[in-house]
Coordinates of C-alpha atoms in Angstrom, one line a residue:
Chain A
X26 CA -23.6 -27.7 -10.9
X27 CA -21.1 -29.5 -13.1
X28 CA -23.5 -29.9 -15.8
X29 CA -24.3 -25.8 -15.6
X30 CA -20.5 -25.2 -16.3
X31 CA -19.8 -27.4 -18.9
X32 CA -23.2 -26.2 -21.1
X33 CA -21.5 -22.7 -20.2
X34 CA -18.2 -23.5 -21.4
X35 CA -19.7 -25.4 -24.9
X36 CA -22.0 -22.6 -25.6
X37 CA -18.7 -20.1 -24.9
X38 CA -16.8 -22.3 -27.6
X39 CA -20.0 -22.5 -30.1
X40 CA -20.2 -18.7 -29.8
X41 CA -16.4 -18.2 -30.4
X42 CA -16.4 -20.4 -33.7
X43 CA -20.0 -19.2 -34.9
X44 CA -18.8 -15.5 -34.2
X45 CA -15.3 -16.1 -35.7
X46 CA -16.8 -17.6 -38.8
X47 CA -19.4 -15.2 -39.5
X48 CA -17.5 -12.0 -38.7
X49 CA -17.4 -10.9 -42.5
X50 CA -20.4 -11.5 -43.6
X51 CA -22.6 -9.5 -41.8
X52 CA -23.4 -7.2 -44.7
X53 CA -22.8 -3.5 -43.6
X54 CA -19.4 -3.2 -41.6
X55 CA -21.3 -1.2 -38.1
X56 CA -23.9 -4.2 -38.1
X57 CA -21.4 -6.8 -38.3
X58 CA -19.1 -5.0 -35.6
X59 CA -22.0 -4.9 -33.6
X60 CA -22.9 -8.7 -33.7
X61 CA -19.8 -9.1 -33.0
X62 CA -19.7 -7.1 -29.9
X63 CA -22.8 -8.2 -28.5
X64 CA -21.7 -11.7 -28.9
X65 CA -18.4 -11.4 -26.5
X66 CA -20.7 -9.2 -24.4
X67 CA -22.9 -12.5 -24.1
X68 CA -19.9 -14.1 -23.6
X69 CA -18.7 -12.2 -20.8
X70 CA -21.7 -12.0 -18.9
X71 CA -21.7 -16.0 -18.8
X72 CA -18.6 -15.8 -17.6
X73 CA -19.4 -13.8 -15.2
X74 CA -22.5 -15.7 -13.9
X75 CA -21.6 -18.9 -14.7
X76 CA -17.8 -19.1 -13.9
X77 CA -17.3 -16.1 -11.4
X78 CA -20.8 -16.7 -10.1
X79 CA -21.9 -12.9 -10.0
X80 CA -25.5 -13.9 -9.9
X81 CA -25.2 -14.4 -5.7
X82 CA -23.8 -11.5 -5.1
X83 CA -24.2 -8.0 -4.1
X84 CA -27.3 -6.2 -6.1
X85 CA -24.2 -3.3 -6.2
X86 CA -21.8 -5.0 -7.8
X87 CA -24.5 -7.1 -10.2
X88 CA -25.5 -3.3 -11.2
X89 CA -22.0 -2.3 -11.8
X90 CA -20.8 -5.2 -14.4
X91 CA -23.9 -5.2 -16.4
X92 CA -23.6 -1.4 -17.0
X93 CA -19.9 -2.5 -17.3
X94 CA -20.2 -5.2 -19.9
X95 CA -22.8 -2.5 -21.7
X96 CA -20.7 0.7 -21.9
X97 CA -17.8 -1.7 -23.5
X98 CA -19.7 -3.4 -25.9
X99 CA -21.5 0.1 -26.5
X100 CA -18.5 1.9 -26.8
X101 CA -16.5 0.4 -29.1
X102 CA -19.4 -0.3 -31.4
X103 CA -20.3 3.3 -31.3
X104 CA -16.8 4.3 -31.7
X105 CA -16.0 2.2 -34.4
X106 CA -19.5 3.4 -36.3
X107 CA -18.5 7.5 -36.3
X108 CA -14.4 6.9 -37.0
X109 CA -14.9 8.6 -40.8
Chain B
X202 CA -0.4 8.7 30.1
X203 CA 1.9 8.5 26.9
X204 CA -0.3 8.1 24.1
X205 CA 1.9 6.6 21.2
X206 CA -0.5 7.7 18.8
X207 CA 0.4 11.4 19.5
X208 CA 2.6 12.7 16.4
X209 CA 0.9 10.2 13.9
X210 CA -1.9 12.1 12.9
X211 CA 0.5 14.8 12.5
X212 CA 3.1 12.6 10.1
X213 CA -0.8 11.2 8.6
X214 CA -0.8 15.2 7.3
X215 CA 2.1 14.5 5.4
X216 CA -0.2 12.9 2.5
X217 CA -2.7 15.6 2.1
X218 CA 0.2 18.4 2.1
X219 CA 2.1 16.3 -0.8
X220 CA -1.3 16.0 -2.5
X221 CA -1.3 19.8 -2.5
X222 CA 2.0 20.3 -3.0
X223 CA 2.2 18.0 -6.4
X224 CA -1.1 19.8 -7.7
X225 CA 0.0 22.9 -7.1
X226 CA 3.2 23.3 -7.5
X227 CA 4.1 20.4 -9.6
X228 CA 1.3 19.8 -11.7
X229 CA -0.4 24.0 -12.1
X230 CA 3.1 25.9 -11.7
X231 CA 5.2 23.2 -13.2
X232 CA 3.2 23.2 -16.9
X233 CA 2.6 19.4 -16.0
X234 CA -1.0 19.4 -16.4
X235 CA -0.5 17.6 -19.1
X236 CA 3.0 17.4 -19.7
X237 CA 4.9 18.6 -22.2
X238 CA 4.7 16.5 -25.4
X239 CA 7.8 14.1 -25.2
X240 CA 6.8 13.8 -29.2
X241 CA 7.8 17.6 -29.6
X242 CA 11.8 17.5 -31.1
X243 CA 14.1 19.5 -29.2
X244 CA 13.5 23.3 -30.1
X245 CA 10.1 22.9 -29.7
X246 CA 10.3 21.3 -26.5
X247 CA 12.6 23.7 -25.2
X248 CA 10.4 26.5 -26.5
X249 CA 7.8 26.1 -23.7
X250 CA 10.7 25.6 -21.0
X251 CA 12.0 28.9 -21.7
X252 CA 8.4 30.4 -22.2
X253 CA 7.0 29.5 -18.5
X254 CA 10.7 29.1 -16.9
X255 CA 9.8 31.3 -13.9
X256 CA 6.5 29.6 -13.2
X257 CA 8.5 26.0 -13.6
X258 CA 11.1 26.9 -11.3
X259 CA 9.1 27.7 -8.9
X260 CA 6.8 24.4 -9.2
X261 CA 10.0 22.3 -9.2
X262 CA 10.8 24.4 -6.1
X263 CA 7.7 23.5 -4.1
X264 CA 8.3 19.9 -4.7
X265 CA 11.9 19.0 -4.0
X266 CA 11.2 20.7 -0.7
X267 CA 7.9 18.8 0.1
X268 CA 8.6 15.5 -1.6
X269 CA 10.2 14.6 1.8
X270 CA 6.4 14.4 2.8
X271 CA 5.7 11.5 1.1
X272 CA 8.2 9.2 3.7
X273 CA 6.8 11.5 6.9
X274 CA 3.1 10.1 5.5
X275 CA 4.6 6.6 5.2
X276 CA 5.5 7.2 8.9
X277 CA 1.7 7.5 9.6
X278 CA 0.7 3.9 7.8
X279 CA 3.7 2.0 9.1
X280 CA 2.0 3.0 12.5
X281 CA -0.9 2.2 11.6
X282 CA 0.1 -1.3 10.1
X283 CA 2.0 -2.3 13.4
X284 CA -0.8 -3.3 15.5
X285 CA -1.8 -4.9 12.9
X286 CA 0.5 -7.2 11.8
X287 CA 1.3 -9.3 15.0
X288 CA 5.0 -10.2 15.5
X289 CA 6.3 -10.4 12.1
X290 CA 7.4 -6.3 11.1
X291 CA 8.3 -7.6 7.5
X292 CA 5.2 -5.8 5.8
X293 CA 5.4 -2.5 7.9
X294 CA 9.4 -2.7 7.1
X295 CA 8.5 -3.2 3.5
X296 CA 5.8 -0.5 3.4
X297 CA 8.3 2.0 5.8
X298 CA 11.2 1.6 2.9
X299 CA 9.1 1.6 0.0
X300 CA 7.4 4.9 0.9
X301 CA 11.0 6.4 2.0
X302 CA 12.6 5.3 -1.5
X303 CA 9.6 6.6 -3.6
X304 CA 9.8 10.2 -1.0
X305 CA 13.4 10.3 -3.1
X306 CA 12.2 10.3 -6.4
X307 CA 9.2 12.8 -5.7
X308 CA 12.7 14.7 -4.8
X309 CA 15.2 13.8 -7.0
X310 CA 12.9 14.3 -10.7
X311 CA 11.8 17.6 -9.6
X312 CA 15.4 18.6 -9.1
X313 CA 16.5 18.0 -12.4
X314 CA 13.4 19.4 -14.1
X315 CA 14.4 22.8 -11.7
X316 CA 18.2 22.3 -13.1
X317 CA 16.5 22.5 -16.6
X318 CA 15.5 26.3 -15.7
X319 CA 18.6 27.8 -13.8
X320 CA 20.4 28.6 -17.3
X321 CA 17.1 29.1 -19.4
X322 CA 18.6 31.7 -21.3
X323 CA 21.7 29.9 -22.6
X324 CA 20.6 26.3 -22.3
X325 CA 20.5 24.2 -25.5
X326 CA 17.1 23.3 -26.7
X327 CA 18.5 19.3 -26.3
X328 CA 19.9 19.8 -22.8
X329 CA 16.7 21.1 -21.8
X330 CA 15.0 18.2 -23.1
X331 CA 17.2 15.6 -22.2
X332 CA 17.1 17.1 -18.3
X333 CA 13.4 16.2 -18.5
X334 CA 13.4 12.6 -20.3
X335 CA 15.3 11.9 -17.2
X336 CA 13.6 13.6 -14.6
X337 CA 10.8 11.3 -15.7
X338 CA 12.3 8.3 -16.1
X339 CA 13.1 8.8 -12.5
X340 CA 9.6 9.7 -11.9
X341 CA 8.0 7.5 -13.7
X342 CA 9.8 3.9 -13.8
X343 CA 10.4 3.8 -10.4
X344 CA 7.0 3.4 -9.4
X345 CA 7.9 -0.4 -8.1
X346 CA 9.3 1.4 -4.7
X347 CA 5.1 2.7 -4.8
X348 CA 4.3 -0.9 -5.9
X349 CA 6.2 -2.6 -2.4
X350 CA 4.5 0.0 -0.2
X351 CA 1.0 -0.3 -1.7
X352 CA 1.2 -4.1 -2.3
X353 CA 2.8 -4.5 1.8
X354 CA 0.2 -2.5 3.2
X355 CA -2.9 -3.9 1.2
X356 CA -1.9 -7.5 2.4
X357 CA -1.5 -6.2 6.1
X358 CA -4.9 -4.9 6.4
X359 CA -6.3 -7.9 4.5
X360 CA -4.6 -9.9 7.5
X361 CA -6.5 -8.2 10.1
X362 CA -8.5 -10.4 11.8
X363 CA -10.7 -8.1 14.0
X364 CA -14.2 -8.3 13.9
X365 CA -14.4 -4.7 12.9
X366 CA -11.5 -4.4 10.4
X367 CA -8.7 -1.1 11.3
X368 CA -9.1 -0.6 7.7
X369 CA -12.0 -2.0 5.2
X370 CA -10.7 -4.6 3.2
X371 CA -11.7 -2.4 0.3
X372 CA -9.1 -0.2 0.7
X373 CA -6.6 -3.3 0.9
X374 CA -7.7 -4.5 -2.4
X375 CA -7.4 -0.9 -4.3
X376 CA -4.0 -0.8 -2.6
X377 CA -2.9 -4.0 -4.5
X378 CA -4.6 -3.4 -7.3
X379 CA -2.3 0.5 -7.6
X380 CA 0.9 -1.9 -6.6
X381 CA 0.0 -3.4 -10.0
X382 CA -1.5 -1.2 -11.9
X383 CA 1.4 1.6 -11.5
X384 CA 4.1 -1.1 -13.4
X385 CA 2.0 0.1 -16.9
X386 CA 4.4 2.8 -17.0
X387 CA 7.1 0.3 -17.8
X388 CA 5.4 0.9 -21.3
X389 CA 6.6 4.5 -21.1
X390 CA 9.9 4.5 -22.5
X391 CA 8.5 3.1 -26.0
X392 CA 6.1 5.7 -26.6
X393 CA 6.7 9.8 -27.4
X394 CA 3.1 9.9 -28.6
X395 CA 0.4 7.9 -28.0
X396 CA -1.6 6.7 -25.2
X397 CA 1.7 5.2 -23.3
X398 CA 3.7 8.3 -23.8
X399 CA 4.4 9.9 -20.3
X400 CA 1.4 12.0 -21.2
X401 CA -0.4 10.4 -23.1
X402 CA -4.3 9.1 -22.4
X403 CA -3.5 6.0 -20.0
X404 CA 0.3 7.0 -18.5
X405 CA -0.7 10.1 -17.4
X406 CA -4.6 11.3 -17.4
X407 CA -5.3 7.2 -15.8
X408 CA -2.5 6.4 -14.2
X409 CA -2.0 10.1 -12.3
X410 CA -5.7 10.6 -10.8
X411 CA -5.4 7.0 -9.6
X412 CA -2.5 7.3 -7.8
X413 CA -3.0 10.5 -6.2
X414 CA -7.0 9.2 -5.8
X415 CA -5.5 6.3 -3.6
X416 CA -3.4 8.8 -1.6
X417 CA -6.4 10.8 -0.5
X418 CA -8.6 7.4 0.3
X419 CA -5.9 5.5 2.2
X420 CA -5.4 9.6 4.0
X421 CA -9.1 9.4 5.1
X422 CA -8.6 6.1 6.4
X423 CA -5.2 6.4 8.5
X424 CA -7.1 9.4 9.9
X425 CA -10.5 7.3 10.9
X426 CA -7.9 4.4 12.7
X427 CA -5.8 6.4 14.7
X428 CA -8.9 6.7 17.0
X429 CA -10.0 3.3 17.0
X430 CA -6.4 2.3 17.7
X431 CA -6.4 4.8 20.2
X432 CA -9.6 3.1 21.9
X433 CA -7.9 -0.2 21.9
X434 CA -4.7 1.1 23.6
X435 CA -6.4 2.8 26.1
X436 CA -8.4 -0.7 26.5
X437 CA -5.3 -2.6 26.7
X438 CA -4.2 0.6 29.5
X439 CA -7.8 0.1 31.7
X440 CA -6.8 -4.0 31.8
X441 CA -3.9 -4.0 33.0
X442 CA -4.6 -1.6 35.7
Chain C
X129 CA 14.1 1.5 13.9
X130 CA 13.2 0.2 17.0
X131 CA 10.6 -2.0 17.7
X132 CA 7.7 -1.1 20.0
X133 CA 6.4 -4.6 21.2
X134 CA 2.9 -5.2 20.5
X135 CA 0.0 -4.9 23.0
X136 CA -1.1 -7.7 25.0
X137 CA -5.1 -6.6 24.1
X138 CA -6.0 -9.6 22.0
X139 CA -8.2 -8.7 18.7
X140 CA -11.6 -10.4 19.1
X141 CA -11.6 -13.4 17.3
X142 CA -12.7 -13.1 13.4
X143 CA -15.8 -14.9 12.2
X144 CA -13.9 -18.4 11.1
X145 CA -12.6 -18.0 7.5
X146 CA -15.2 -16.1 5.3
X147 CA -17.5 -18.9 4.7
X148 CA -17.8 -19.9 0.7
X149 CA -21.2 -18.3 0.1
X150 CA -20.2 -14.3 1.5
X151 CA -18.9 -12.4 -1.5
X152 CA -15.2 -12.4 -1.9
X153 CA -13.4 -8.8 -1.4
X154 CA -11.1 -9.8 -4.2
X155 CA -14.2 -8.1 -6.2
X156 CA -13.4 -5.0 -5.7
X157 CA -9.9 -5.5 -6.9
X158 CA -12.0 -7.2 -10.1
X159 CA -14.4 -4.0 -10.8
X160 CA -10.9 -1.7 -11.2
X161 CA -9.1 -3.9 -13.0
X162 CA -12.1 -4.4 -15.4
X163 CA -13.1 -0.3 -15.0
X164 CA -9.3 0.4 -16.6
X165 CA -9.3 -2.2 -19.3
X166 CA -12.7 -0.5 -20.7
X167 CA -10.8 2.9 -20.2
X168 CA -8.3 1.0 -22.4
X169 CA -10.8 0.2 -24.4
X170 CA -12.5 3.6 -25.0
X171 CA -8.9 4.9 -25.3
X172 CA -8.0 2.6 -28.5
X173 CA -11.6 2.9 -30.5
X174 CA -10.8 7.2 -29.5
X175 CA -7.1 7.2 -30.9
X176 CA -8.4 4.3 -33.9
X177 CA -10.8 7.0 -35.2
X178 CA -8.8 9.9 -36.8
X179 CA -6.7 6.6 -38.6
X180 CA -9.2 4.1 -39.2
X181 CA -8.0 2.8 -42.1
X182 CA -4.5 2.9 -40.8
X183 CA -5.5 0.6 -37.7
X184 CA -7.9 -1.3 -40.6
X185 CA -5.0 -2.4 -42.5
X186 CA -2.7 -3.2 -39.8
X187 CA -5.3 -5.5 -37.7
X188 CA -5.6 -7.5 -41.1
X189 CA -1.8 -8.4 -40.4
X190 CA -2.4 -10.6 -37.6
X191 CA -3.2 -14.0 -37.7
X192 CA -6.6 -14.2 -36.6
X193 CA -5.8 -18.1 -35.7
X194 CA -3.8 -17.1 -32.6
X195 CA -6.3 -14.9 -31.3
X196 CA -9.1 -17.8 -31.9
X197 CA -7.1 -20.3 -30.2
X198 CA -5.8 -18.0 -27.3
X199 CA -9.6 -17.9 -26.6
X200 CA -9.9 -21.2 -26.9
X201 CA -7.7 -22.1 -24.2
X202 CA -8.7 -19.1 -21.7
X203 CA -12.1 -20.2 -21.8
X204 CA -11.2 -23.8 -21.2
X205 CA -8.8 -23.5 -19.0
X206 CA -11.6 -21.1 -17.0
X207 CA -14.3 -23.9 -17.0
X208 CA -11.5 -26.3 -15.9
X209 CA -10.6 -24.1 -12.9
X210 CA -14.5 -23.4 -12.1
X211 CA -14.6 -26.9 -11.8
X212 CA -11.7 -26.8 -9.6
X213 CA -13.4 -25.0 -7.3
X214 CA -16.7 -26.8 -7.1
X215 CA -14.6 -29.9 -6.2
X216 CA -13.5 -28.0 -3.5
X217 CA -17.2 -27.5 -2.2
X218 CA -17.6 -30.7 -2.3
X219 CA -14.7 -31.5 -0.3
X220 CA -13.1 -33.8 -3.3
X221 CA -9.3 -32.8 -2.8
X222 CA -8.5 -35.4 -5.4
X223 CA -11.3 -33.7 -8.3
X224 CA -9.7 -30.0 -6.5
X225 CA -6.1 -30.9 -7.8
X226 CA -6.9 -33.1 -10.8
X227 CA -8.9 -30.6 -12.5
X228 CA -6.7 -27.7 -11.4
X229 CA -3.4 -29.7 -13.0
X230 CA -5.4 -30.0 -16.3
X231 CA -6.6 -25.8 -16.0
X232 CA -3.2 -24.8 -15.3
X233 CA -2.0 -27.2 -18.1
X234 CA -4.0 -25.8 -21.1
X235 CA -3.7 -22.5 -19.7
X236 CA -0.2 -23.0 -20.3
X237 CA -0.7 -23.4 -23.8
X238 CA -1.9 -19.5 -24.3
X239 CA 1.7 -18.5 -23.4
X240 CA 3.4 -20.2 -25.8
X241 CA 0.8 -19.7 -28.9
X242 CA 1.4 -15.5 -27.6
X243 CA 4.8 -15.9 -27.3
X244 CA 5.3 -17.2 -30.5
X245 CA 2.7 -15.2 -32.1
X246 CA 4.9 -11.7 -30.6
X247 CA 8.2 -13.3 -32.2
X248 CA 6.9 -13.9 -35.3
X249 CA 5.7 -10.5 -35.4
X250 CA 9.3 -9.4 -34.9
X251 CA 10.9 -11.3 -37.2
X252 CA 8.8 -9.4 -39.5
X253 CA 9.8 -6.4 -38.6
X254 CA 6.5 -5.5 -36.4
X255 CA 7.2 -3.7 -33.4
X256 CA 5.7 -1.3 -31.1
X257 CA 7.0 1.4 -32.6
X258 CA 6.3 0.2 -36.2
X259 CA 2.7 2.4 -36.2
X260 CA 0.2 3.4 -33.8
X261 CA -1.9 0.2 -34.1
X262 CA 0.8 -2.2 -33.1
X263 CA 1.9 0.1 -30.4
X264 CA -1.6 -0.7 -28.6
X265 CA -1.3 -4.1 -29.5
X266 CA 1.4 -4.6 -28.0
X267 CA 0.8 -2.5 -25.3
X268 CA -2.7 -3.7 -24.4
X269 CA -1.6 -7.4 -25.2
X270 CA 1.0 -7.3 -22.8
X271 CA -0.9 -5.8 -20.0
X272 CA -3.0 -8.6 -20.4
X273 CA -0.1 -11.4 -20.9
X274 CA 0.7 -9.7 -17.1
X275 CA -2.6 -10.4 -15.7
X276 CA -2.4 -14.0 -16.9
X277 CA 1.5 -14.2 -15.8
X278 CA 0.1 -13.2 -12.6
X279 CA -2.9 -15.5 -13.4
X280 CA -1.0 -19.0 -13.6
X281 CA 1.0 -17.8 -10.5
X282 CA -2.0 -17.8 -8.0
X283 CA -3.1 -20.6 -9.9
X284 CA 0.3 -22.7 -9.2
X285 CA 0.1 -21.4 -5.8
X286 CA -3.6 -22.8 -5.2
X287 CA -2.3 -26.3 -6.5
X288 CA 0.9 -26.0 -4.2
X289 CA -1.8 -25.6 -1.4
X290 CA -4.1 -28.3 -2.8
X291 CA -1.0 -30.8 -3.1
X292 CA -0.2 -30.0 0.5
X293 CA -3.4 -30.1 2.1
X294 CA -4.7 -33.2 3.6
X295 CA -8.7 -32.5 3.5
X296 CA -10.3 -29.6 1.7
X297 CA -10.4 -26.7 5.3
X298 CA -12.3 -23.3 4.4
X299 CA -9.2 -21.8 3.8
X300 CA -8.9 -23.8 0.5
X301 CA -12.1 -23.8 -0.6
X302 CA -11.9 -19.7 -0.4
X303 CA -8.1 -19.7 -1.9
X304 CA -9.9 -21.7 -5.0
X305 CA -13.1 -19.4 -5.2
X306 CA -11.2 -16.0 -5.3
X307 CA -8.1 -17.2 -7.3
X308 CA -10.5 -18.8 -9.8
X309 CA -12.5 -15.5 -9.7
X310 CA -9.0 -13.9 -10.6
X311 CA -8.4 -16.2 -13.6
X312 CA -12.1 -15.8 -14.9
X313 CA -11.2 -12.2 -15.3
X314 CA -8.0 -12.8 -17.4
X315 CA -10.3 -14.9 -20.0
X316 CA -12.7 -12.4 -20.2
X317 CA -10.8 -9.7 -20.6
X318 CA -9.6 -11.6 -23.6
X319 CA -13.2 -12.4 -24.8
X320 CA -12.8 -8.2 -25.3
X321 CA -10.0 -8.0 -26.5
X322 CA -9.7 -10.6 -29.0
X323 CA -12.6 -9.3 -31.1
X324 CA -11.4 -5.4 -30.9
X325 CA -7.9 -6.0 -32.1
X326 CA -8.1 -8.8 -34.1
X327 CA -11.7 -9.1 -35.9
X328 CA -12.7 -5.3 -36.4
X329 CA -9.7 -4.7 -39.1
X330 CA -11.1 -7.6 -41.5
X331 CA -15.5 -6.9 -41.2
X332 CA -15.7 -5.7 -44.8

């Protein structure tokens, strides 16, 4: 079980410094943001499963953080691609 | 046979009649739904006093008089909480006081906004406003009274150690999560506009619904215990005879 | 007021202490908390869009260094505490407090990189009031620095627990899942909010 958190926690680093360091050049602004986003939404969800171990519990509450974890990484994507 | 449980479903009404009350009278009569802008400047301000004065003074009316509800439906939960907690009455003390101090400010703001309107036609524009700014600090950043009450209560029924929980343990944790989530008004005094201004996206059109949502779930809840704490008295009546 | 003594009726004994595989109720407490913050969320990216370039400009004037660092930390200090609690499955009270020392330790560090971070904003004259941007940095920054404030408490009080307990009971083994589950949520909240405020002013 200890091996399954720290591969968690180094690909949670190695997706913090990749995403940091690639953040501006993505070509077009909206596809960059939404790299971006998608990566921290990746990020959560192992979090969530790995560290908060969400994947034993309740189908409900399983249901709820992955429309969760979508509707945030959708919305401020989607946000940020109609401001003018 | 006394039943101890007699007036607390009447003092458990308190909550849905404050819940009216502050929607009604506060909230559609007193122009508070949303607030006026605290960005406006004075005149401005003052403009939509004077234009819906009667209606306002009215709304402020209705809850000065029925803010005393709020402590009557704190009488219901501390009730509630009693058999609940065992021999230590800290929490229901805790919860009993918070809900009387907050009953005082559902009171005391509303009766400064209703000063506002007495002398509408010769107030200054910046009395009228400054009578509001502090009608809601009052109302707003002294939600930490709310905060003890909520925070007491949600650990009592997390404490309850019956098989079949008084109250669901869900209810507990939306409790302490409103005891937290109500200090985001400390934010309020920094903001005019915005979504921390008093009504701005999260202080008010969040922060409102949630409290008064929490009202009407923990409402449904006091009203679903008093019978099974009725059962359990007259249980505890049938052993000892 | 006085006192009505309680009844003699004795409450059925509970099930022993919620046993560490049923779901902790401190979830629900986690689905608002989360449910508000992507409120927050929505509310930003809404008010950012009539000022884009406003918000733009102003996000390139924090130091993007914190913010990498401050995640950094959380999602160290997270792993650190996760192992923490699978010590305490294990019955290791000597891993349980070790590892907790070391997450509460790092996790320290995030308050004193934000800390600094806020002051040097001030010395520069950057406040909340200084535009709309900083207002909800500020403002959503410092909700968060709460969470964690409240964080490192339940954290210091699971290690007070662990230091005091003799063997790993139920009791701490279910103190060290749903605190844990607590601090989990403050870094990910911060795996959000990083990226919004601080990395979507400088995507050219």
């Amino acid at each position: 079980m200890n091996r399954a958190l720290l591969l968690a926690w180094a690909v949670l680093v190695l997706a913090t410094l990749l995403g940091f360091g690639t953040a501006e050049f993505m070509g077009h602004p909206l596809v960059a943001v939404g790299a971006i986003m998608i990566v921290a939404g990746g990020k959560v969800i192992i979090i969530l499963r790995s560290f908060m171990e969400l994947g034993e519990g309740p189908i409900a509450f399983k249901a709820y953080f992955g429309v969760w974890v979508v509707a945030c990484v959708g919305a401020i994507t989607v946000l940020y691609g109609i401001a003018p | 046979m006394n039943n101890p449980y007699q007036f607390v479903r009447l003092c458990a009404w308190g909550g849905p009649g404050l819940l009216f009350i502050s929607l009604f009278f506060w909230a559609i009569l007193g122009h508070n739904l949303p607030p006026i802008s605290p960005g406006l400047d004075a005149q401005a301000f003052a403009d939509v006093v004077r234009a819906n004065a009667d209606q306002i003074r009215i709304g402020m009316l209705g809850l000065t008089m029925g803010g005393v509800l709020y402590m009557v439906w704190g009488l219901a939960i501390t009730k509630v909480m009693e058999p609940l907690e065992g021999r230590s009455n800290v929490l229901s003390t805790l919860q009993m006081w918070g809900a009387g101090m907050t009953s005082m400010f559902f009171i005391i703001a509303p009766a400064i906004w209703l000063a506002s309107t007495f002398r509408i036609e010769t107030a200054s524009s910046e009395t009228i406003q400054v009578l509001h700014d502090v009608g809601w600090m009052l109302f707003d950043i002294t939600v930490p009274t709310a905060s003890i009450q909520f925070a007491a209560f949600g650990v009592c029924i997390l404490s309850d150690r019956r098989r079949v929980p008084v109250i669901p343990k869900w209810v507990a944790w939306i409790g302490i999560y409103e005891a937290v989530g109500l200090l985001i008004l400390a934010l309020m005094p920094f903001f005019r506009t915005g979504a921390f201004a008093r009504d701005g996206a999260i202080n008010f059109w969040i922060v409102f619904p949630a409290f008064f949502g929490y009202m009407v779930i923990v409402s449904i809840y006091l009203f679903k215990a008093i019978p099974k704490l009725e059962a359990e008295e007259a249980a505890q009546g049938q052993a000892k005879t | 007021m006085r006192r009505v003594p309680p009844p003699t009726f004795v409450a059925e004994p509970a099930e022993a202490d919620e046993p560490s595989s049923s779901f902790p109720s401190i979830w629900t407490f986690i689905a608002i908390d989360c449910t508000s913050f992507g409120l927050f969320f929505a509310v930003f990216m809404w008010e950012r869009m009539p000022q884009a370039a406003l918000f733009d400009a102003s996000a390139k004037l924090l130091d993007v260094r914190f913010g990498l660092a401050n995640t950094l930390v959380l999602i160290t200090s997270s792993y650190l505490v996760a192992l923490a609690a699978a010590a305490a499955r294990r019955g290791d009270l000597h891993d349980v407090r070790r590892k907790l020392g070391l997450g509460i330790g790092v996790g320290a560090a995030f308050a004193l990189l934000k800390l600094t971070e806020y002051s040097l904003k001030i010395a520069a004259g950057i406040t909340p009031q200084t535009n709309a941007f900083f207002g909800y940095y500020f403002g959503l920054t410092g909700v968060h620095f709460v969470h964690y404030a409240a964080g490192m408490i339940v954290l210091a009080l699971m290690l007070g627990r662990a230091r005091r307990a003799s063997t790993v009971d139920p009791g701490l083994t279910s103190l060290m899942i749903s605190g844990g589950i607590f601090w989990h949520m403050v870094d990910l909240l911060w795996v959000f909010l990083f990226p919004m405020l601080y990395l979507l002013g400088r995507v050219q």
